[in-house]
Tab-separated table of N, CA and C in Angstrom:
chain	number	residue	atom	x	y	z
A	1	ASN	N	-85.174	-31.645	139.887
A	1	ASN	CA	-85.474	-30.389	140.518
A	1	ASN	C	-85.114	-29.203	139.642
A	2	GLU	N	-83.957	-29.293	138.963
A	2	GLU	CA	-83.520	-28.176	138.139
A	2	GLU	C	-84.482	-27.940	136.976
A	3	ILE	N	-84.946	-29.013	136.371
A	3	ILE	CA	-85.854	-28.892	135.232
A	3	ILE	C	-87.178	-28.275	135.665
A	4	SER	N	-87.707	-28.729	136.800
A	4	SER	CA	-88.960	-28.140	137.281
A	4	SER	C	-88.761	-26.685	137.694
A	5	GLY	N	-87.512	-26.311	137.971
A	5	GLY	CA	-87.198	-24.929	138.314
A	5	GLY	C	-86.944	-24.046	137.101
A	6	GLY	N	-87.085	-24.620	135.903
A	6	GLY	CA	-86.972	-23.822	134.693
A	6	GLY	C	-85.692	-23.963	133.902
A	7	ILE	N	-84.766	-24.798	134.357
A	7	ILE	CA	-83.531	-25.006	133.604
A	7	ILE	C	-83.784	-26.082	132.553
A	8	SER	N	-83.419	-25.782	131.322
A	8	SER	CA	-83.577	-26.729	130.227
A	8	SER	C	-82.699	-27.957	130.466
A	9	ALA	N	-83.228	-29.145	130.214
A	9	ALA	CA	-82.461	-30.380	130.394
A	9	ALA	C	-81.180	-30.350	129.564
A	10	GLU	N	-81.209	-29.726	128.432
A	10	GLU	CA	-80.038	-29.621	127.549
A	10	GLU	C	-78.913	-28.806	128.198
A	11	ASN	N	-79.235	-28.013	129.206
A	11	ASN	CA	-78.237	-27.182	129.886
A	11	ASN	C	-77.762	-27.765	131.203
A	12	ILE	N	-78.033	-29.040	131.432
A	12	ILE	CA	-77.593	-29.713	132.651
A	12	ILE	C	-76.533	-30.740	132.276
A	13	ILE	N	-75.420	-30.740	133.014
A	13	ILE	CA	-74.406	-31.770	132.828
A	13	ILE	C	-74.149	-32.451	134.160
A	14	LEU	N	-73.719	-33.701	134.090
A	14	LEU	CA	-73.318	-34.452	135.276
A	14	LEU	C	-71.833	-34.752	135.176
A	15	THR	N	-71.122	-34.573	136.272
A	15	THR	CA	-69.731	-34.981	136.331
A	15	THR	C	-69.434	-35.503	137.722
A	16	GLY	N	-68.458	-36.367	137.795
A	16	GLY	CA	-68.033	-36.893	139.079
A	16	GLY	C	-66.716	-37.619	138.919
A	17	PHE	N	-65.968	-37.696	140.026
A	17	PHE	CA	-64.657	-38.335	140.046
A	17	PHE	C	-64.715	-39.600	140.893
A	18	GLY	N	-64.140	-40.701	140.406
A	18	GLY	CA	-64.110	-41.954	141.157
A	18	GLY	C	-65.518	-42.488	141.367
A	19	GLN	N	-65.907	-42.662	142.618
A	19	GLN	CA	-67.264	-43.144	142.905
A	19	GLN	C	-68.310	-42.150	142.402
A	20	GLY	N	-67.985	-40.858	142.448
A	20	GLY	CA	-68.893	-39.853	141.890
A	20	GLY	C	-69.065	-40.028	140.398
A	21	GLY	N	-68.002	-40.439	139.725
A	21	GLY	CA	-68.092	-40.737	138.299
A	21	GLY	C	-68.974	-41.941	138.024
A	22	ARG	N	-68.931	-42.903	138.926
A	22	ARG	CA	-69.811	-44.066	138.789
A	22	ARG	C	-71.276	-43.637	138.923
A	23	MET	N	-71.513	-42.648	139.765
A	23	MET	CA	-72.876	-42.142	139.926
A	23	MET	C	-73.364	-41.426	138.667
A	24	VAL	N	-72.445	-40.860	137.892
A	24	VAL	CA	-72.843	-40.272	136.606
A	24	VAL	C	-73.481	-41.355	135.732
A	25	TRP	N	-72.841	-42.522	135.676
A	25	TRP	CA	-73.409	-43.634	134.902
A	25	TRP	C	-74.760	-44.059	135.473
A	26	HIS	N	-74.811	-44.256	136.785
A	26	HIS	CA	-76.038	-44.718	137.420
A	26	HIS	C	-77.182	-43.721	137.214
A	27	THR	N	-76.906	-42.446	137.433
A	27	THR	CA	-77.944	-41.427	137.291
A	27	THR	C	-78.385	-41.287	135.843
A	28	GLY	N	-77.421	-41.259	134.927
A	28	GLY	CA	-77.744	-41.066	133.513
A	28	GLY	C	-78.616	-42.160	132.932
A	29	PHE	N	-78.352	-43.400	133.324
A	29	PHE	CA	-79.102	-44.522	132.749
A	29	PHE	C	-80.146	-45.112	133.692
A	30	GLY	N	-80.018	-44.891	134.995
A	30	GLY	CA	-80.900	-45.557	135.934
A	30	GLY	C	-81.767	-44.648	136.779
A	31	GLN	N	-81.682	-43.326	136.584
A	31	GLN	CA	-82.489	-42.395	137.359
A	31	GLN	C	-83.227	-41.391	136.480
A	32	LEU	N	-82.534	-40.860	135.491
A	32	LEU	CA	-83.143	-39.837	134.629
A	32	LEU	C	-84.113	-40.464	133.645
A	33	THR	N	-85.054	-39.673	133.194
A	33	THR	CA	-86.038	-40.165	132.223
A	33	THR	C	-85.952	-39.398	130.906
A	34	GLN	N	-84.902	-38.578	130.771
A	34	GLN	CA	-84.691	-37.852	129.519
A	34	GLN	C	-83.212	-37.529	129.381
A	35	LYS	N	-82.826	-37.159	128.175
A	35	LYS	CA	-81.447	-36.790	127.889
A	35	LYS	C	-81.152	-35.433	128.491
A	36	ILE	N	-79.945	-35.290	129.030
A	36	ILE	CA	-79.481	-33.987	129.501
A	36	ILE	C	-78.306	-33.553	128.625
A	37	GLY	N	-77.713	-32.414	128.946
A	37	GLY	CA	-76.683	-31.833	128.097
A	37	GLY	C	-75.421	-32.645	127.937
A	38	GLY	N	-74.947	-33.298	128.973
A	38	GLY	CA	-73.722	-34.063	128.856
A	38	GLY	C	-73.402	-34.819	130.126
A	39	TYR	N	-72.521	-35.811	129.968
A	39	TYR	CA	-72.147	-36.698	131.061
A	39	TYR	C	-70.621	-36.801	131.055
A	40	PHE	N	-69.978	-36.567	132.203
A	40	PHE	CA	-68.523	-36.520	132.287
A	40	PHE	C	-67.998	-37.362	133.450
A	41	PRO	N	-67.994	-38.695	133.337
A	41	PRO	CA	-67.393	-39.504	134.402
A	41	PRO	C	-65.864	-39.437	134.323
A	42	ILE	N	-65.216	-39.235	135.472
A	42	ILE	CA	-63.759	-39.130	135.543
A	42	ILE	C	-63.245	-40.229	136.462
A	43	ALA	N	-62.255	-41.000	135.974
A	43	ALA	CA	-61.625	-42.064	136.755
A	43	ALA	C	-62.686	-42.978	137.374
A	44	ALA	N	-63.533	-43.534	136.524
A	44	ALA	CA	-64.648	-44.340	137.017
A	44	ALA	C	-65.048	-45.403	135.999
A	45	TYR	N	-65.579	-46.500	136.502
A	45	TYR	CA	-66.168	-47.524	135.644
A	45	TYR	C	-67.680	-47.320	135.612
A	46	PRO	N	-68.319	-47.881	134.603
A	46	PRO	CA	-69.782	-47.824	134.579
A	46	PRO	C	-70.390	-48.440	135.840
A	47	GLN	N	-71.509	-47.895	136.234
A	47	GLN	CA	-72.238	-48.324	137.423
A	47	GLN	C	-73.596	-48.870	136.980
A	48	PHE	N	-74.202	-49.724	137.773
A	48	PHE	CA	-75.539	-50.236	137.501
A	48	PHE	C	-76.448	-49.083	137.055
A	49	PRO	N	-77.266	-49.250	136.038
A	49	PRO	CA	-77.557	-50.490	135.343
A	49	PRO	C	-76.639	-50.795	134.160
A	50	VAL	N	-75.574	-50.044	133.958
A	50	VAL	CA	-74.699	-50.264	132.807
A	50	VAL	C	-73.678	-51.352	133.129
A	51	LEU	N	-74.168	-52.543	133.366
A	51	LEU	CA	-73.324	-53.714	133.602
A	51	LEU	C	-73.891	-54.875	132.807
A	52	SER	N	-73.027	-55.641	132.157
A	52	SER	CA	-73.528	-56.731	131.325
A	52	SER	C	-73.980	-57.932	132.148
A	53	ASP	N	-73.398	-58.154	133.344
A	53	ASP	CA	-73.832	-59.270	134.184
A	53	ASP	C	-75.250	-59.008	134.674
A	54	GLY	N	-76.167	-59.872	134.312
A	54	GLY	CA	-77.546	-59.732	134.758
A	54	GLY	C	-78.254	-58.534	134.158
A	55	LEU	N	-77.835	-58.112	132.966
A	55	LEU	CA	-78.435	-56.938	132.316
A	55	LEU	C	-79.940	-57.118	132.163
A	56	ASN	N	-80.682	-56.121	132.603
A	56	ASN	CA	-82.126	-56.109	132.462
A	56	ASN	C	-82.517	-54.738	131.917
A	57	ILE	N	-82.949	-54.686	130.684
A	57	ILE	CA	-83.271	-53.410	130.051
A	57	ILE	C	-84.324	-52.646	130.856
A	58	ALA	N	-85.160	-53.341	131.599
A	58	ALA	CA	-86.170	-52.666	132.423
A	58	ALA	C	-85.530	-51.795	133.504
A	59	ASP	N	-84.265	-52.058	133.850
A	59	ASP	CA	-83.572	-51.252	134.856
A	59	ASP	C	-83.115	-49.902	134.308
A	60	PHE	N	-83.105	-49.762	132.993
A	60	PHE	CA	-82.695	-48.508	132.369
A	60	PHE	C	-83.894	-47.565	132.331
A	61	THR	N	-83.722	-46.373	132.872
A	61	THR	CA	-84.807	-45.395	132.840
A	61	THR	C	-84.735	-44.532	131.591
A	62	PHE	N	-83.552	-44.488	130.962
A	62	PHE	CA	-83.396	-43.729	129.725
A	62	PHE	C	-82.106	-44.134	129.027
A	63	TYR	N	-82.156	-44.232	127.708
A	63	TYR	CA	-80.952	-44.336	126.888
A	63	TYR	C	-81.316	-43.925	125.475
A	64	ASP	N	-80.339	-43.285	124.823
A	64	ASP	CA	-80.588	-42.712	123.507
A	64	ASP	C	-79.244	-42.456	122.831
A	65	ASP	N	-79.189	-42.634	121.526
A	65	ASP	CA	-77.949	-42.378	120.792
A	65	ASP	C	-77.521	-40.919	120.843
A	66	ALA	N	-78.400	-40.019	121.250
A	66	ALA	CA	-78.061	-38.591	121.319
A	66	ALA	C	-77.403	-38.200	122.646
A	67	MET	N	-77.258	-39.155	123.584
A	67	MET	CA	-76.557	-38.866	124.840
A	67	MET	C	-75.104	-38.528	124.509
A	68	LYS	N	-74.491	-37.642	125.282
A	68	LYS	CA	-73.126	-37.204	125.002
A	68	LYS	C	-72.241	-37.466	126.222
A	69	PHE	N	-71.388	-38.487	126.113
A	69	PHE	CA	-70.472	-38.863	127.183
A	69	PHE	C	-69.039	-38.485	126.833
A	70	PHE	N	-68.335	-37.937	127.820
A	70	PHE	CA	-66.912	-37.659	127.748
A	70	PHE	C	-66.284	-38.449	128.902
A	71	ILE	N	-65.409	-39.388	128.596
A	71	ILE	CA	-64.852	-40.284	129.603
A	71	ILE	C	-63.362	-39.984	129.760
A	72	PHE	N	-62.929	-39.791	131.011
A	72	PHE	CA	-61.534	-39.473	131.300
A	72	PHE	C	-60.961	-40.502	132.270
A	73	ASN	N	-59.825	-41.092	131.916
A	73	ASN	CA	-59.143	-42.046	132.789
A	73	ASN	C	-57.646	-41.780	132.769
A	74	GLY	N	-56.987	-42.070	133.890
A	74	GLY	CA	-55.535	-42.003	133.957
A	74	GLY	C	-54.936	-43.329	133.533
A	75	GLU	N	-53.898	-43.271	132.730
A	75	GLU	CA	-53.230	-44.482	132.251
A	75	GLU	C	-52.710	-45.332	133.409
A	76	ASP	N	-52.288	-44.685	134.483
A	76	ASP	CA	-51.692	-45.385	135.617
A	76	ASP	C	-52.648	-45.523	136.804
A	77	ASP	N	-53.950	-45.415	136.569
A	77	ASP	CA	-54.937	-45.505	137.651
A	77	ASP	C	-54.966	-46.933	138.192
A	78	PRO	N	-54.589	-47.130	139.469
A	78	PRO	CA	-54.591	-48.482	140.034
A	78	PRO	C	-55.985	-48.965	140.445
A	79	ILE	N	-56.959	-48.063	140.487
A	79	ILE	CA	-58.311	-48.416	140.928
A	79	ILE	C	-59.203	-48.739	139.730
A	80	PHE	N	-59.257	-47.826	138.771
A	80	PHE	CA	-60.082	-48.020	137.577
A	80	PHE	C	-59.159	-48.075	136.360
A	81	LEU	N	-58.647	-49.248	136.076
A	81	LEU	CA	-57.736	-49.418	134.951
A	81	LEU	C	-58.446	-49.080	133.640
A	82	PRO	N	-57.803	-48.301	132.767
A	82	PRO	CA	-58.442	-48.012	131.487
A	82	PRO	C	-58.501	-49.270	130.625
A	83	GLY	N	-59.557	-49.379	129.871
A	83	GLY	CA	-59.725	-50.524	128.978
A	83	GLY	C	-60.932	-51.366	129.327
A	84	PRO	N	-60.971	-51.957	130.541
A	84	PRO	CA	-62.143	-52.771	130.887
A	84	PRO	C	-63.450	-51.991	130.838
A	85	ASP	N	-63.411	-50.692	131.112
A	85	ASP	CA	-64.633	-49.889	131.049
A	85	ASP	C	-65.189	-49.859	129.624
A	86	MET	N	-64.327	-49.694	128.645
A	86	MET	CA	-64.808	-49.660	127.259
A	86	MET	C	-65.274	-51.030	126.802
A	87	ASP	N	-64.622	-52.099	127.284
A	87	ASP	CA	-65.089	-53.449	126.959
A	87	ASP	C	-66.510	-53.645	127.485
A	88	GLU	N	-66.734	-53.228	128.728
A	88	GLU	CA	-68.058	-53.350	129.351
A	88	GLU	C	-69.086	-52.514	128.592
A	89	LEU	N	-68.720	-51.269	128.278
A	89	LEU	CA	-69.640	-50.389	127.548
A	89	LEU	C	-69.980	-50.944	126.176
A	90	SER	N	-68.993	-51.447	125.473
A	90	SER	CA	-69.239	-52.013	124.144
A	90	SER	C	-70.247	-53.147	124.215
A	91	THR	N	-70.086	-54.002	125.217
A	91	THR	CA	-71.004	-55.132	125.399
A	91	THR	C	-72.413	-54.651	125.719
A	92	VAL	N	-72.516	-53.772	126.712
A	92	VAL	CA	-73.832	-53.291	127.156
A	92	VAL	C	-74.515	-52.481	126.061
A	93	PHE	N	-73.806	-51.565	125.438
A	93	PHE	CA	-74.416	-50.738	124.403
A	93	PHE	C	-74.922	-51.595	123.250
A	94	ALA	N	-74.172	-52.625	122.878
A	94	ALA	CA	-74.629	-53.528	121.809
A	94	ALA	C	-75.907	-54.252	122.239
A	95	LEU	N	-75.981	-54.664	123.510
A	95	LEU	CA	-77.162	-55.379	124.005
A	95	LEU	C	-78.417	-54.507	124.013
A	96	ILE	N	-78.257	-53.219	124.289
A	96	ILE	CA	-79.441	-52.351	124.344
A	96	ILE	C	-79.641	-51.555	123.051
A	97	GLY	N	-78.747	-51.742	122.088
A	97	GLY	CA	-78.930	-51.117	120.786
A	97	GLY	C	-78.417	-49.693	120.664
A	98	LEU	N	-77.476	-49.281	121.535
A	98	LEU	CA	-76.890	-47.947	121.423
A	98	LEU	C	-75.654	-47.989	120.538
A	99	ASN	N	-75.456	-46.953	119.762
A	99	ASN	CA	-74.267	-46.810	118.933
A	99	ASN	C	-73.181	-46.146	119.771
A	100	ILE	N	-72.190	-46.922	120.179
A	100	ILE	CA	-71.155	-46.407	121.077
A	100	ILE	C	-70.413	-45.229	120.461
A	101	ASP	N	-70.245	-45.227	119.141
A	101	ASP	CA	-69.512	-44.139	118.491
A	101	ASP	C	-70.273	-42.815	118.511
A	102	SER	N	-71.590	-42.851	118.587
A	102	SER	CA	-72.343	-41.590	118.665
A	102	SER	C	-72.515	-41.126	120.106
A	103	VAL	N	-72.538	-42.051	121.062
A	103	VAL	CA	-72.743	-41.693	122.465
A	103	VAL	C	-71.441	-41.205	123.115
A	104	ILE	N	-70.335	-41.887	122.840
A	104	ILE	CA	-69.054	-41.500	123.437
A	104	ILE	C	-68.427	-40.420	122.560
A	105	GLN	N	-68.485	-39.187	123.032
A	105	GLN	CA	-67.911	-38.055	122.297
A	105	GLN	C	-66.393	-38.047	122.390
A	106	SER	N	-65.884	-38.467	123.546
A	106	SER	CA	-64.446	-38.460	123.776
A	106	SER	C	-64.120	-39.507	124.828
A	107	TYR	N	-63.131	-40.335	124.534
A	107	TYR	CA	-62.612	-41.305	125.498
A	107	TYR	C	-61.130	-41.013	125.646
A	108	THR	N	-60.736	-40.521	126.813
A	108	THR	CA	-59.368	-40.066	127.035
A	108	THR	C	-58.686	-40.923	128.086
A	109	VAL	N	-57.539	-41.473	127.727
A	109	VAL	CA	-56.663	-42.142	128.683
A	109	VAL	C	-55.411	-41.280	128.755
A	110	THR	N	-55.177	-40.672	129.906
A	110	THR	CA	-54.122	-39.680	130.061
A	110	THR	C	-52.830	-40.305	130.557
A	111	LYS	N	-51.781	-40.120	129.772
A	111	LYS	CA	-50.452	-40.636	130.092
A	111	LYS	C	-49.922	-39.982	131.378
A	112	ASP	N	-49.241	-40.787	132.187
A	112	ASP	CA	-48.607	-40.331	133.432
A	112	ASP	C	-49.602	-39.762	134.448
A	113	VAL	N	-50.837	-40.220	134.407
A	113	VAL	CA	-51.850	-39.803	135.381
A	113	VAL	C	-52.397	-41.067	136.043
A	114	GLY	N	-52.494	-41.034	137.370
A	114	GLY	CA	-53.059	-42.147	138.119
A	114	GLY	C	-54.520	-41.878	138.422
A	115	HIS	N	-54.918	-42.181	139.656
A	115	HIS	CA	-56.297	-41.927	140.086
A	115	HIS	C	-56.351	-40.504	140.625
A	116	GLU	N	-56.344	-39.554	139.704
A	116	GLU	CA	-56.280	-38.136	140.042
A	116	GLU	C	-56.898	-37.314	138.922
A	117	LEU	N	-57.144	-36.063	139.239
A	117	LEU	CA	-57.680	-35.145	138.242
A	117	LEU	C	-56.548	-34.529	137.437
A	118	ASP	N	-56.820	-34.280	136.190
A	118	ASP	CA	-55.909	-33.538	135.327
A	118	ASP	C	-56.645	-32.242	134.982
A	119	SER	N	-55.979	-31.118	135.118
A	119	SER	CA	-56.628	-29.818	134.897
A	119	SER	C	-57.290	-29.714	133.526
A	120	ARG	N	-56.766	-30.427	132.569
A	120	ARG	CA	-57.292	-30.328	131.205
A	120	ARG	C	-58.673	-30.962	131.059
A	121	TYR	N	-59.050	-31.857	131.983
A	121	TYR	CA	-60.403	-32.411	131.952
A	121	TYR	C	-61.428	-31.286	132.109
A	122	PHE	N	-61.136	-30.345	133.020
A	122	PHE	CA	-62.033	-29.210	133.225
A	122	PHE	C	-62.105	-28.342	131.973
A	123	ASP	N	-60.976	-28.178	131.307
A	123	ASP	CA	-60.960	-27.375	130.087
A	123	ASP	C	-61.861	-27.989	129.013
A	124	VAL	N	-61.783	-29.304	128.845
A	124	VAL	CA	-62.632	-29.993	127.870
A	124	VAL	C	-64.100	-29.844	128.256
A	125	MET	N	-64.397	-30.040	129.551
A	125	MET	CA	-65.784	-29.910	130.011
A	125	MET	C	-66.319	-28.504	129.774
A	126	MET	N	-65.535	-27.514	130.140
A	126	MET	CA	-66.010	-26.135	130.029
A	126	MET	C	-66.136	-25.678	128.580
A	127	ALA	N	-65.304	-26.191	127.692
A	127	ALA	CA	-65.465	-25.864	126.267
A	127	ALA	C	-66.802	-26.396	125.770
A	128	PHE	N	-67.157	-27.605	126.214
A	128	PHE	CA	-68.437	-28.187	125.808
A	128	PHE	C	-69.602	-27.421	126.428
A	129	VAL	N	-69.478	-27.077	127.709
A	129	VAL	CA	-70.534	-26.310	128.384
A	129	VAL	C	-70.732	-24.966	127.692
A	130	LYS	N	-69.655	-24.322	127.351
A	130	LYS	CA	-69.720	-22.975	126.785
A	130	LYS	C	-70.373	-22.938	125.406
A	131	ASP	N	-69.953	-23.830	124.510
A	131	ASP	CA	-70.497	-23.733	123.139
A	131	ASP	C	-70.683	-25.085	122.444
A	132	LYS	N	-70.732	-26.163	123.247
A	132	LYS	CA	-70.964	-27.520	122.737
A	132	LYS	C	-69.836	-28.021	121.840
A	133	SER	N	-68.650	-27.393	121.934
A	133	SER	CA	-67.527	-27.870	121.127
A	133	SER	C	-66.883	-29.083	121.807
A	134	VAL	N	-66.423	-30.003	120.984
A	134	VAL	CA	-65.752	-31.203	121.459
A	134	VAL	C	-64.258	-31.000	121.234
A	135	THR	N	-63.530	-30.848	122.343
A	135	THR	CA	-62.092	-30.652	122.267
A	135	THR	C	-61.393	-31.822	122.940
A	136	GLU	N	-60.089	-31.853	122.862
A	136	GLU	CA	-59.291	-32.907	123.478
A	136	GLU	C	-58.342	-32.287	124.495
A	137	ILE	N	-57.872	-33.082	125.450
A	137	ILE	CA	-57.000	-32.532	126.483
A	137	ILE	C	-55.710	-31.977	125.900
A	138	ASN	N	-55.255	-32.499	124.780
A	138	ASN	CA	-54.012	-32.006	124.181
A	138	ASN	C	-54.163	-30.609	123.592
A	139	ASP	N	-55.384	-30.094	123.548
A	139	ASP	CA	-55.615	-28.718	123.111
A	139	ASP	C	-55.257	-27.716	124.212
A	140	TYR	N	-54.945	-28.206	125.416
A	140	TYR	CA	-54.744	-27.349	126.578
A	140	TYR	C	-53.432	-27.687	127.275
A	141	GLU	N	-52.913	-26.725	128.044
A	141	GLU	CA	-51.731	-26.961	128.855
A	141	GLU	C	-52.152	-27.467	130.223
A	142	ARG	N	-51.387	-28.403	130.752
A	142	ARG	CA	-51.672	-28.939	132.085
A	142	ARG	C	-51.184	-27.958	133.142
A	143	ARG	N	-52.044	-27.721	134.128
A	143	ARG	CA	-51.687	-26.853	135.253
A	143	ARG	C	-51.324	-27.724	136.456
A	144	ASP	N	-50.651	-27.129	137.443
A	144	ASP	CA	-50.187	-27.892	138.605
A	144	ASP	C	-51.326	-28.527	139.390
A	145	THR	N	-52.407	-27.811	139.548
A	145	THR	CA	-53.580	-28.354	140.223
A	145	THR	C	-54.758	-28.191	139.277
A	146	PRO	N	-55.786	-29.020	139.402
A	146	PRO	CA	-56.883	-28.983	138.438
A	146	PRO	C	-57.514	-27.624	138.221
A	147	LEU	N	-57.622	-26.812	139.264
A	147	LEU	CA	-58.289	-25.523	139.106
A	147	LEU	C	-57.330	-24.341	139.163
A	148	ASP	N	-56.028	-24.604	139.221
A	148	ASP	CA	-55.039	-23.534	139.251
A	148	ASP	C	-55.122	-22.726	137.950
A	149	GLY	N	-55.393	-21.448	138.075
A	149	GLY	CA	-55.475	-20.595	136.896
A	149	GLY	C	-56.771	-20.729	136.126
A	150	PHE	N	-57.683	-21.541	136.636
A	150	PHE	CA	-58.953	-21.745	135.939
A	150	PHE	C	-59.940	-20.691	136.402
A	151	SER	N	-60.580	-20.040	135.471
A	151	SER	CA	-61.484	-18.948	135.817
A	151	SER	C	-62.940	-19.376	135.666
A	152	TRP	N	-63.585	-19.643	136.806
A	152	TRP	CA	-65.004	-19.987	136.768
A	152	TRP	C	-65.838	-18.797	136.316
A	153	SER	N	-65.359	-17.589	136.580
A	153	SER	CA	-66.156	-16.413	136.251
A	153	SER	C	-66.467	-16.338	134.763
A	154	GLU	N	-65.601	-16.914	133.933
A	154	GLU	CA	-65.852	-16.924	132.489
A	154	GLU	C	-67.121	-17.703	132.156
A	155	TYR	N	-67.490	-18.661	133.021
A	155	TYR	CA	-68.615	-19.539	132.742
A	155	TYR	C	-69.840	-19.251	133.590
A	156	LEU	N	-69.725	-18.376	134.568
A	156	LEU	CA	-70.837	-18.139	135.482
A	156	LEU	C	-72.012	-17.407	134.861
A	157	PHE	N	-71.752	-16.622	133.866
A	157	PHE	CA	-72.810	-15.794	133.318
A	157	PHE	C	-73.152	-16.138	131.879
A	158	ILE	N	-73.061	-17.411	131.550
A	158	ILE	CA	-73.424	-17.856	130.212
A	158	ILE	C	-74.932	-17.721	130.047
A	159	ASN	N	-75.349	-17.165	128.953
A	159	ASN	CA	-76.785	-17.085	128.652
A	159	ASN	C	-77.182	-18.412	127.995
A	160	TRP	N	-77.717	-19.311	128.787
A	160	TRP	CA	-78.002	-20.668	128.317
A	160	TRP	C	-79.115	-20.714	127.292
A	161	ASP	N	-80.114	-19.900	127.456
A	161	ASP	CA	-81.252	-19.975	126.541
A	161	ASP	C	-81.236	-18.763	125.680
């Protein structure tokens, strides 16, 4: 809908937390038919069709080495343990011919974080949205709540085109 409304696909990003993060995987590979600006799953494992069990390339609606994924996980997440997601991605990407090192822009496992948001994830996302820079969470200070002190107004009036 956004593209037909005049927004460039390069200026669209997907993000989600937990099950919403799984939908980032599903939408990016199983719903979209072109590359968008970026993909930011948080505290989530890959979702169909990005699963090696019963992999069927026909289920993928789009994949390309130019896709840009930023993956965030908590080291102490009891739901989505860090590690198995990258094992799964490595297997699937090899099967479909994607270069994992070009697609995954950042893979972050955050110390002392469980199944929760870390304010610095937003900082990394917004730096990429603002000027396509790839930063790391250690470039930022952690705030008490994910959006505490975060100014959306800085990003509301970006001239995308």
